[in-house]
Coordinates of C-alpha atoms in Angstrom, one line a residue:
X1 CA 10.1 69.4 77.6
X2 CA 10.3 72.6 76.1
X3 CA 11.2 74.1 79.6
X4 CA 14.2 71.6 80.4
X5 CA 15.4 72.4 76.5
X6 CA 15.8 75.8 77.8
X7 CA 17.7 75.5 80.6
X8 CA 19.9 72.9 79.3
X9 CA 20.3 75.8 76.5
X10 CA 21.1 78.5 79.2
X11 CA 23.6 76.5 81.3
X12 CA 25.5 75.6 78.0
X13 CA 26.1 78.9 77.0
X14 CA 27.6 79.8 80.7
X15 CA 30.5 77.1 80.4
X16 CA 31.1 78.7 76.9
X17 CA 31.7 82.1 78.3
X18 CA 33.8 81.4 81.5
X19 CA 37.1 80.9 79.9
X20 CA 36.9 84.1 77.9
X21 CA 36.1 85.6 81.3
X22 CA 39.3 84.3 83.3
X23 CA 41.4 85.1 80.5
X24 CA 40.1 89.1 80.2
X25 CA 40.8 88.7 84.2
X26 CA 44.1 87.3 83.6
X27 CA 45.3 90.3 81.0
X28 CA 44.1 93.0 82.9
X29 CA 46.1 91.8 86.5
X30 CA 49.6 91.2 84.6
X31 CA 50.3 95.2 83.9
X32 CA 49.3 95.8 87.5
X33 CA 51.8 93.0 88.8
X34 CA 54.7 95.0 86.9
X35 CA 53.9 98.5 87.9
X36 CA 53.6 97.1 91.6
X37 CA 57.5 96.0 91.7
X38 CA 58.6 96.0 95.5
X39 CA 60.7 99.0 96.3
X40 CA 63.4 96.7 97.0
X41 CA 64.1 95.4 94.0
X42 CA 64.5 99.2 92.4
X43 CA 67.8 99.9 92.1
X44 CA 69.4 103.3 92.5
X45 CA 71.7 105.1 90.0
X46 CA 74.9 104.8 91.1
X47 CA 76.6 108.4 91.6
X48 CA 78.5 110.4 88.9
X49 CA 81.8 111.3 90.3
X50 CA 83.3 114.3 88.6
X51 CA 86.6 113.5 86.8
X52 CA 88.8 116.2 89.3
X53 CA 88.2 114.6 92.2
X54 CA 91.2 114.9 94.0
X55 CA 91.8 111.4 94.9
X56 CA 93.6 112.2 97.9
X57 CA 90.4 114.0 99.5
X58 CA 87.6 112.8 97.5
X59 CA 86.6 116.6 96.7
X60 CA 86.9 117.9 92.7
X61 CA 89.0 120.4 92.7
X62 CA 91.6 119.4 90.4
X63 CA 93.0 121.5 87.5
X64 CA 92.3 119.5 84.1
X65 CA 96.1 118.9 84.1
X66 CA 96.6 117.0 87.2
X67 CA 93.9 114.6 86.5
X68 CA 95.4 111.3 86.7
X69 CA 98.5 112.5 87.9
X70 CA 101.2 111.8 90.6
X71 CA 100.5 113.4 94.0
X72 CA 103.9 115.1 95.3
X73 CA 105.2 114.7 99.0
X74 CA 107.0 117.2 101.1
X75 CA 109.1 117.3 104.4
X76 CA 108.3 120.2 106.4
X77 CA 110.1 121.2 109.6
X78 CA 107.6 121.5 112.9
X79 CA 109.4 122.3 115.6
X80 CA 108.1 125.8 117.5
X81 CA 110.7 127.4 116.6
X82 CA 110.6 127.0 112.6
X83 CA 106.7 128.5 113.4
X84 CA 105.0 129.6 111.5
X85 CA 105.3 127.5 108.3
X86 CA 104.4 128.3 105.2
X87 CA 102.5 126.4 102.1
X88 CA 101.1 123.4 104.3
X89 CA 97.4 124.6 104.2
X90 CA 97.5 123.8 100.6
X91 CA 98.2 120.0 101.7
X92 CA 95.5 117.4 101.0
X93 CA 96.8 115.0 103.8
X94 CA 99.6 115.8 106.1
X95 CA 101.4 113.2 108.3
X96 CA 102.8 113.9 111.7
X97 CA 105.3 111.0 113.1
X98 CA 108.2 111.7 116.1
X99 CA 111.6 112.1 114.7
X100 CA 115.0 112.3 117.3
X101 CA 113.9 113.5 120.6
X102 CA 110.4 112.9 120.4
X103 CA 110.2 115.6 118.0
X104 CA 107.9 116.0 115.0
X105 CA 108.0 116.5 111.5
X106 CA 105.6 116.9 108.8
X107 CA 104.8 115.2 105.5
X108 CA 102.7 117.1 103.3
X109 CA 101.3 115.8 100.7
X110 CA 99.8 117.5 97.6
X111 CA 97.6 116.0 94.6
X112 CA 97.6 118.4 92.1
X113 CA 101.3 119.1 91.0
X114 CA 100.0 121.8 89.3
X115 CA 99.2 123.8 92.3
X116 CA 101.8 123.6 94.7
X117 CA 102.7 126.9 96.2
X118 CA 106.0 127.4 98.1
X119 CA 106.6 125.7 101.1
X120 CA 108.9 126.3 104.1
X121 CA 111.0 125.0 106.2
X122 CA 112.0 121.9 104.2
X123 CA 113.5 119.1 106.1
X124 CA 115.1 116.0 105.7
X125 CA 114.0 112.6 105.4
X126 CA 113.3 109.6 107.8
X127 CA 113.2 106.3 106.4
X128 CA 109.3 105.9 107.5
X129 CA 107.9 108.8 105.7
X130 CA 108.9 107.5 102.2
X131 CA 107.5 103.9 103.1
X132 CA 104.1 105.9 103.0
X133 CA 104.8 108.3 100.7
X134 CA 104.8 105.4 97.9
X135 CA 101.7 104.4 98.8
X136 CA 100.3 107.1 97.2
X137 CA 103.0 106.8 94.5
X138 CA 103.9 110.6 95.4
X139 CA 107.2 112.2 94.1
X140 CA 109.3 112.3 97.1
X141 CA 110.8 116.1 98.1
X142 CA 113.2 116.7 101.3
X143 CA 116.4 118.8 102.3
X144 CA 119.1 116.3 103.3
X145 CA 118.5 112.8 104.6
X146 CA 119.6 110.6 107.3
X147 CA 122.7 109.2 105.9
X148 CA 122.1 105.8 107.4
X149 CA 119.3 104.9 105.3
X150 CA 120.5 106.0 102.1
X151 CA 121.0 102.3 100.6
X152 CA 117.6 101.7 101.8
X153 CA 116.5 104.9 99.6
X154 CA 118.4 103.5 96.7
X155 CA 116.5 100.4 96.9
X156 CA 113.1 102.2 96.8
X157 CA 113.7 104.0 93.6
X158 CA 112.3 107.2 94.8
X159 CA 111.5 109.8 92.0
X160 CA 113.2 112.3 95.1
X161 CA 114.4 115.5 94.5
X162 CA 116.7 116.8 97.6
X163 CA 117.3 120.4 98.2
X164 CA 120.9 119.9 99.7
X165 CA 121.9 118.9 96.2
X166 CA 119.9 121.4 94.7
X167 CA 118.2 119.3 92.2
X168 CA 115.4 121.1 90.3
X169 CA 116.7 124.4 90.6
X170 CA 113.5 125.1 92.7
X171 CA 115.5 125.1 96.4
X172 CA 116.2 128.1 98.4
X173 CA 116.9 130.2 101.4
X174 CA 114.5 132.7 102.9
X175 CA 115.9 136.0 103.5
X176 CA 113.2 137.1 105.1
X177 CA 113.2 134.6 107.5
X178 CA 117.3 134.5 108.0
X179 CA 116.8 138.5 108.9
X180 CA 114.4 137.2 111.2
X181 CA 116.9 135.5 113.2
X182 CA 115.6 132.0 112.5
X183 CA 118.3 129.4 112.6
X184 CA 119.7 128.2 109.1
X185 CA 117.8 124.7 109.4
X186 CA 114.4 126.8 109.6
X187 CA 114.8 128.9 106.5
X188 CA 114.9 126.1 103.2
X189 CA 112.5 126.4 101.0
X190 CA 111.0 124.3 97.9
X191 CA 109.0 126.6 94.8
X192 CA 106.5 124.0 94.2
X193 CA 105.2 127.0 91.8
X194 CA 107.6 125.4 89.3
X195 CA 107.8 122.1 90.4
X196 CA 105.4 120.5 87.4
X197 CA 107.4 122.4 84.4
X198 CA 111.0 120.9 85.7
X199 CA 109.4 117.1 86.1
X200 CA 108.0 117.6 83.1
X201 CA 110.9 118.4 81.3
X202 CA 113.1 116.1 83.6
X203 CA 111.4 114.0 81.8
X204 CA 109.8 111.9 85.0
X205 CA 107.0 109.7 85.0
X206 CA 103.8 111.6 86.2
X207 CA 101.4 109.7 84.7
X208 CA 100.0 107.4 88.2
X209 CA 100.5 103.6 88.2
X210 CA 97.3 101.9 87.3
X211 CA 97.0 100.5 91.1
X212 CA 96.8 103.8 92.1
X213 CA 94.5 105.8 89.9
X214 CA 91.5 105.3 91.9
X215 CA 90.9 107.4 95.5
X216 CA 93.3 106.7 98.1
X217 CA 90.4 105.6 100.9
X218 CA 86.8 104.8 100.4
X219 CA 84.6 107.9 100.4
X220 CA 80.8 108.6 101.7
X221 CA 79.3 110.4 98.8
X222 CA 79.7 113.8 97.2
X223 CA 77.0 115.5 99.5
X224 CA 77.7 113.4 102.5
X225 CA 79.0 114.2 106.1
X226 CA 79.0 111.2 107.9
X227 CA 79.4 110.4 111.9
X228 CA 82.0 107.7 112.4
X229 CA 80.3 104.8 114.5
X230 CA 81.7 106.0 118.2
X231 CA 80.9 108.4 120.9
X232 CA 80.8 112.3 120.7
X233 CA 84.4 113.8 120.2
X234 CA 84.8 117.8 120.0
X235 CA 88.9 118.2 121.2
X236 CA 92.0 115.4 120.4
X237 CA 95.1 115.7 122.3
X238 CA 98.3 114.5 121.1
X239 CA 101.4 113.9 123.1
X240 CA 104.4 112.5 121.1
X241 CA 107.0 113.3 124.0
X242 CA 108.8 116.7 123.1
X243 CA 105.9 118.1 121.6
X244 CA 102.5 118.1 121.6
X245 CA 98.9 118.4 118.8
X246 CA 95.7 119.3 120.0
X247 CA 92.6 119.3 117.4
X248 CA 89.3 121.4 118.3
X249 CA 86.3 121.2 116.6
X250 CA 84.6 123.5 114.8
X251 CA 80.9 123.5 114.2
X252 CA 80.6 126.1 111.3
X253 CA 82.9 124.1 109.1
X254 CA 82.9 120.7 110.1
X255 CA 87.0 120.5 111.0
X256 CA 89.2 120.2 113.6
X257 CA 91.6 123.2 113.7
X258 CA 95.1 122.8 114.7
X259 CA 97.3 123.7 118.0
X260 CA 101.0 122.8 117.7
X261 CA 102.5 123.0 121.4
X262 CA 99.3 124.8 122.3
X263 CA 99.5 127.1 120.1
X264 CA 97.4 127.6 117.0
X265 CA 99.2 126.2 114.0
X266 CA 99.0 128.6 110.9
X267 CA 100.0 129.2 107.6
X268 CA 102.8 132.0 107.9
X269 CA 101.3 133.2 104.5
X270 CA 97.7 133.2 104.5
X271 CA 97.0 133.2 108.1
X272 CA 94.8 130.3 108.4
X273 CA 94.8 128.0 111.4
X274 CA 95.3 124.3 109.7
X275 CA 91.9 122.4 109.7
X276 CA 91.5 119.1 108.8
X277 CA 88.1 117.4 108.0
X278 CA 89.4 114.0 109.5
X279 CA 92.1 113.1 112.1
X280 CA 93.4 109.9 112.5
X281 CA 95.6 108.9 115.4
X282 CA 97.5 105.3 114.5
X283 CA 98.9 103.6 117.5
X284 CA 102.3 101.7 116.7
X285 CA 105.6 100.6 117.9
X286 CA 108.1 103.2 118.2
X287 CA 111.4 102.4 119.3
X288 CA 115.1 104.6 119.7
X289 CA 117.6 102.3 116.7
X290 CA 120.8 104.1 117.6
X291 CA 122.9 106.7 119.5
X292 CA 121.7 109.3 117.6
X293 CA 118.4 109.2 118.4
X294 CA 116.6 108.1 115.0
X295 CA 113.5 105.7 115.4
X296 CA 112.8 102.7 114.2
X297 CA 109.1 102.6 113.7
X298 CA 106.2 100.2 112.5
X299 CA 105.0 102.0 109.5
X300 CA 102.6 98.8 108.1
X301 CA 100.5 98.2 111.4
X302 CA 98.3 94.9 110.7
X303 CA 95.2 93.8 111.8
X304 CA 95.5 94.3 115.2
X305 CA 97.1 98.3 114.6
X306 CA 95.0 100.2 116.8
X307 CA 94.3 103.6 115.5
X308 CA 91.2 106.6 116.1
X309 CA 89.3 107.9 112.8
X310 CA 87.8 111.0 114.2
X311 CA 86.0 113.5 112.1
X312 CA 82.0 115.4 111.9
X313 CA 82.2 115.8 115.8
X314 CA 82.6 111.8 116.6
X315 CA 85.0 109.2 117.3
X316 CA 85.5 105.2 115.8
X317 CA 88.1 102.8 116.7
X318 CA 89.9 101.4 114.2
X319 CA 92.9 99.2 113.1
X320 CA 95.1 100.1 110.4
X321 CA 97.6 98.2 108.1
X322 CA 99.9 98.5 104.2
X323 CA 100.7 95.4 103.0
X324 CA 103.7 93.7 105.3
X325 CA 106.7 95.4 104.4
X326 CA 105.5 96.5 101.3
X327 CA 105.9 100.3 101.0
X328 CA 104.0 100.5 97.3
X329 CA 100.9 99.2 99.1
X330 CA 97.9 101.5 100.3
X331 CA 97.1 102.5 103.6
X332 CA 94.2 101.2 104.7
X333 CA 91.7 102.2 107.8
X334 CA 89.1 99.1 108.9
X335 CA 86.2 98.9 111.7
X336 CA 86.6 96.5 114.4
X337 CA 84.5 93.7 112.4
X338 CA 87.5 94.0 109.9
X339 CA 85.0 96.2 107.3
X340 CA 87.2 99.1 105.5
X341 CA 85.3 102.3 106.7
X342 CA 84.1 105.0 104.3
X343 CA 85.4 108.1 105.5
X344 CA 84.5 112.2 104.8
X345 CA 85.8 114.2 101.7
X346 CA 88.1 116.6 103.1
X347 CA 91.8 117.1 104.3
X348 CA 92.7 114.6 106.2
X349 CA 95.5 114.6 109.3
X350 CA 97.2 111.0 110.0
X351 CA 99.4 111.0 113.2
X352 CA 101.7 107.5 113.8
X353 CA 102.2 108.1 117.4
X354 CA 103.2 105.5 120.7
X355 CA 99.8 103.6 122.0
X356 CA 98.0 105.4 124.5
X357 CA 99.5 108.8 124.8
X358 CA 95.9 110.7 123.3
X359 CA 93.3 112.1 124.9
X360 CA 90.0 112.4 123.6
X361 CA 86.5 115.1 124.7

């Protein structure tokens, strides 16, 4: 009797203990379950983007008073014989489009307006280029416009300053250049040295639009240098009829330098060939409008624009497209699934060009 009081003794005081046993269990796993969180679900700290970035190239370089202010664009004269410019390898973004005679001309955009150095030859203005220039709600800078559009100018409301009027007081003639023996048409030139102080006291707008204070295209990230999704691509070639842009690849600095007519494109002041962290070639209609010459061109694309976003040694396809017929809208770049590509922080180079007359190796 004794024996079974016992073990009837023992086994009671095992059921009493179990419980505090599973819940000591219990308290020491739940700190392990927390410190063992899949990697997954960690998320990373989104990165600090300096407040200069240039929000034409995605690098911060801006001077504290251009931060949050208007980019300006300029028309530059590129035919050979107007070689070699001058002031364009400041430009964050330069477009090339055909003008009469399958022709080219320049505009050069710049974000800080606190930086602009001079620039020559100025030339005049095609209906097109302001239809992108407002996309980047850019103060608009020519010599002389095409006198057919100038109701359609008058409807856009440009902020323009034109050097045949010679509004701003910052238009001129190169004497060097005219004792040169350049033609006339080759030697205007805009001081963008004191372009910020006349707007400024013009009283213009340079604050941005709210639309437009972010970057003008989606960017990899500060330390980046991305491959665009395509095959290898170390030389572009550019026919737009009368002339011709070839793009070669560097290596060391991760650009495509510039040939004009196959010759090395420079800056006639600080003797650098252009180079241009991206190239973009967009395919469009291009058509003659009158007897003059002038083009009538598709400057919005749409979703079936085909265009080339080459850059870091490699090619994409892409389509392209603004708003229709909406020259305030962005410019936007898109992979062939209709995604909106990140691209490089750098210089960019955007031809508008007729479909199928580039070459790329």
């Amino acid at each position: 009797m004794k024996r079974k009081a016992y073990i009837a003794l023992a086994l009671a005081l095992s059921l009493a203990l179990l419980p505090a046993c599973s819940k000591k269990e219990e308290k020491k796993d739940e700190p392990i379950a927390e410190e063992q969180k899949p990697e997954e679900e960690q998320e990373e700290e989104p990165e600090e983007i300096p407040a200069n970035q240039n929000l034409l190239t995605g690098v911060p370089d801006l001077t504290e008073g251009a931060i949050g202010k208007r980019p300006v664009a300029v028309m530059v004269n590129n035919v050979p014989d107007a070689m070699p410019q001058y002031g364009v390898e400041k430009a964050d973004i330069i477009f090339e489009i055909p003008v009469e005679g399958d022709h080219t001309r320049f505009m050069a955009l710049y974000a800080d307006y606190t930086t602009i150095p001079q620039v020559c030859a100025v030339r005049s203005c095609r209906y097109y280029f302001p239809a992108l220039s407002l996309g980047f709600d850019a103060f608009y800078v020519n010599w002389g416009i095409d006198d057919s559009i100038a109701d359609y100018l008058q409807m856009l409301n440009l902020d323009q300053y034109d050097g045949i009027a010679g509004q701003g007081g910052f238009f001129g003639r190169d004497q060097e250049r005219q004792n040169a023996g350049y033609s006339l048409e080759h030697t205007g030139y805009f001081d963008g040295t004191k372009f910020a102080g006349v707007v400024q006291a013009d009283g213009k707008r340079t604050d941005l639009t709210e639309d437009k204070t972010g970057p003008a295209f989606q960017f990899h990230g500060l330390e980046e240098q991305v491959k665009p999704e395509g095959s290898d691509c170390t030389r572009v070639d550019i026919d737009f009829g009368a002339q011709t842009a070839a793009f070669i690849y560097d290596e060391a600095s991760k650009t495509y330098k510039k040939e004009n007519c196959g010759q090395a494109q420079i800056d006639g002041k600080t003797g650098n060939q252009l180079a241009f962290t991206n190239v973009f070639v967009l395919e469009t209609s291009i058509s003659v409008r009158d007897e003059i010459g002038h083009k009538e061109i598709d400057w919005d694309g749409g979703e079936d624009a085909v265009g080339y976003y080459i850059s870091n040694g490699a090619v994409q396809k892409i389509h392209w497209s603004k708003e229709p017929r909406n020259e305030w809208s962005r410019l936007r770049f898109y992979d062939e699934s209709g995604n909106e590509i990140k691209i490089n922080r750098g210089k960019s180079y955007i031809a508008l060009n007729y479909p199928n007359q580039t070459t790329m190796q």
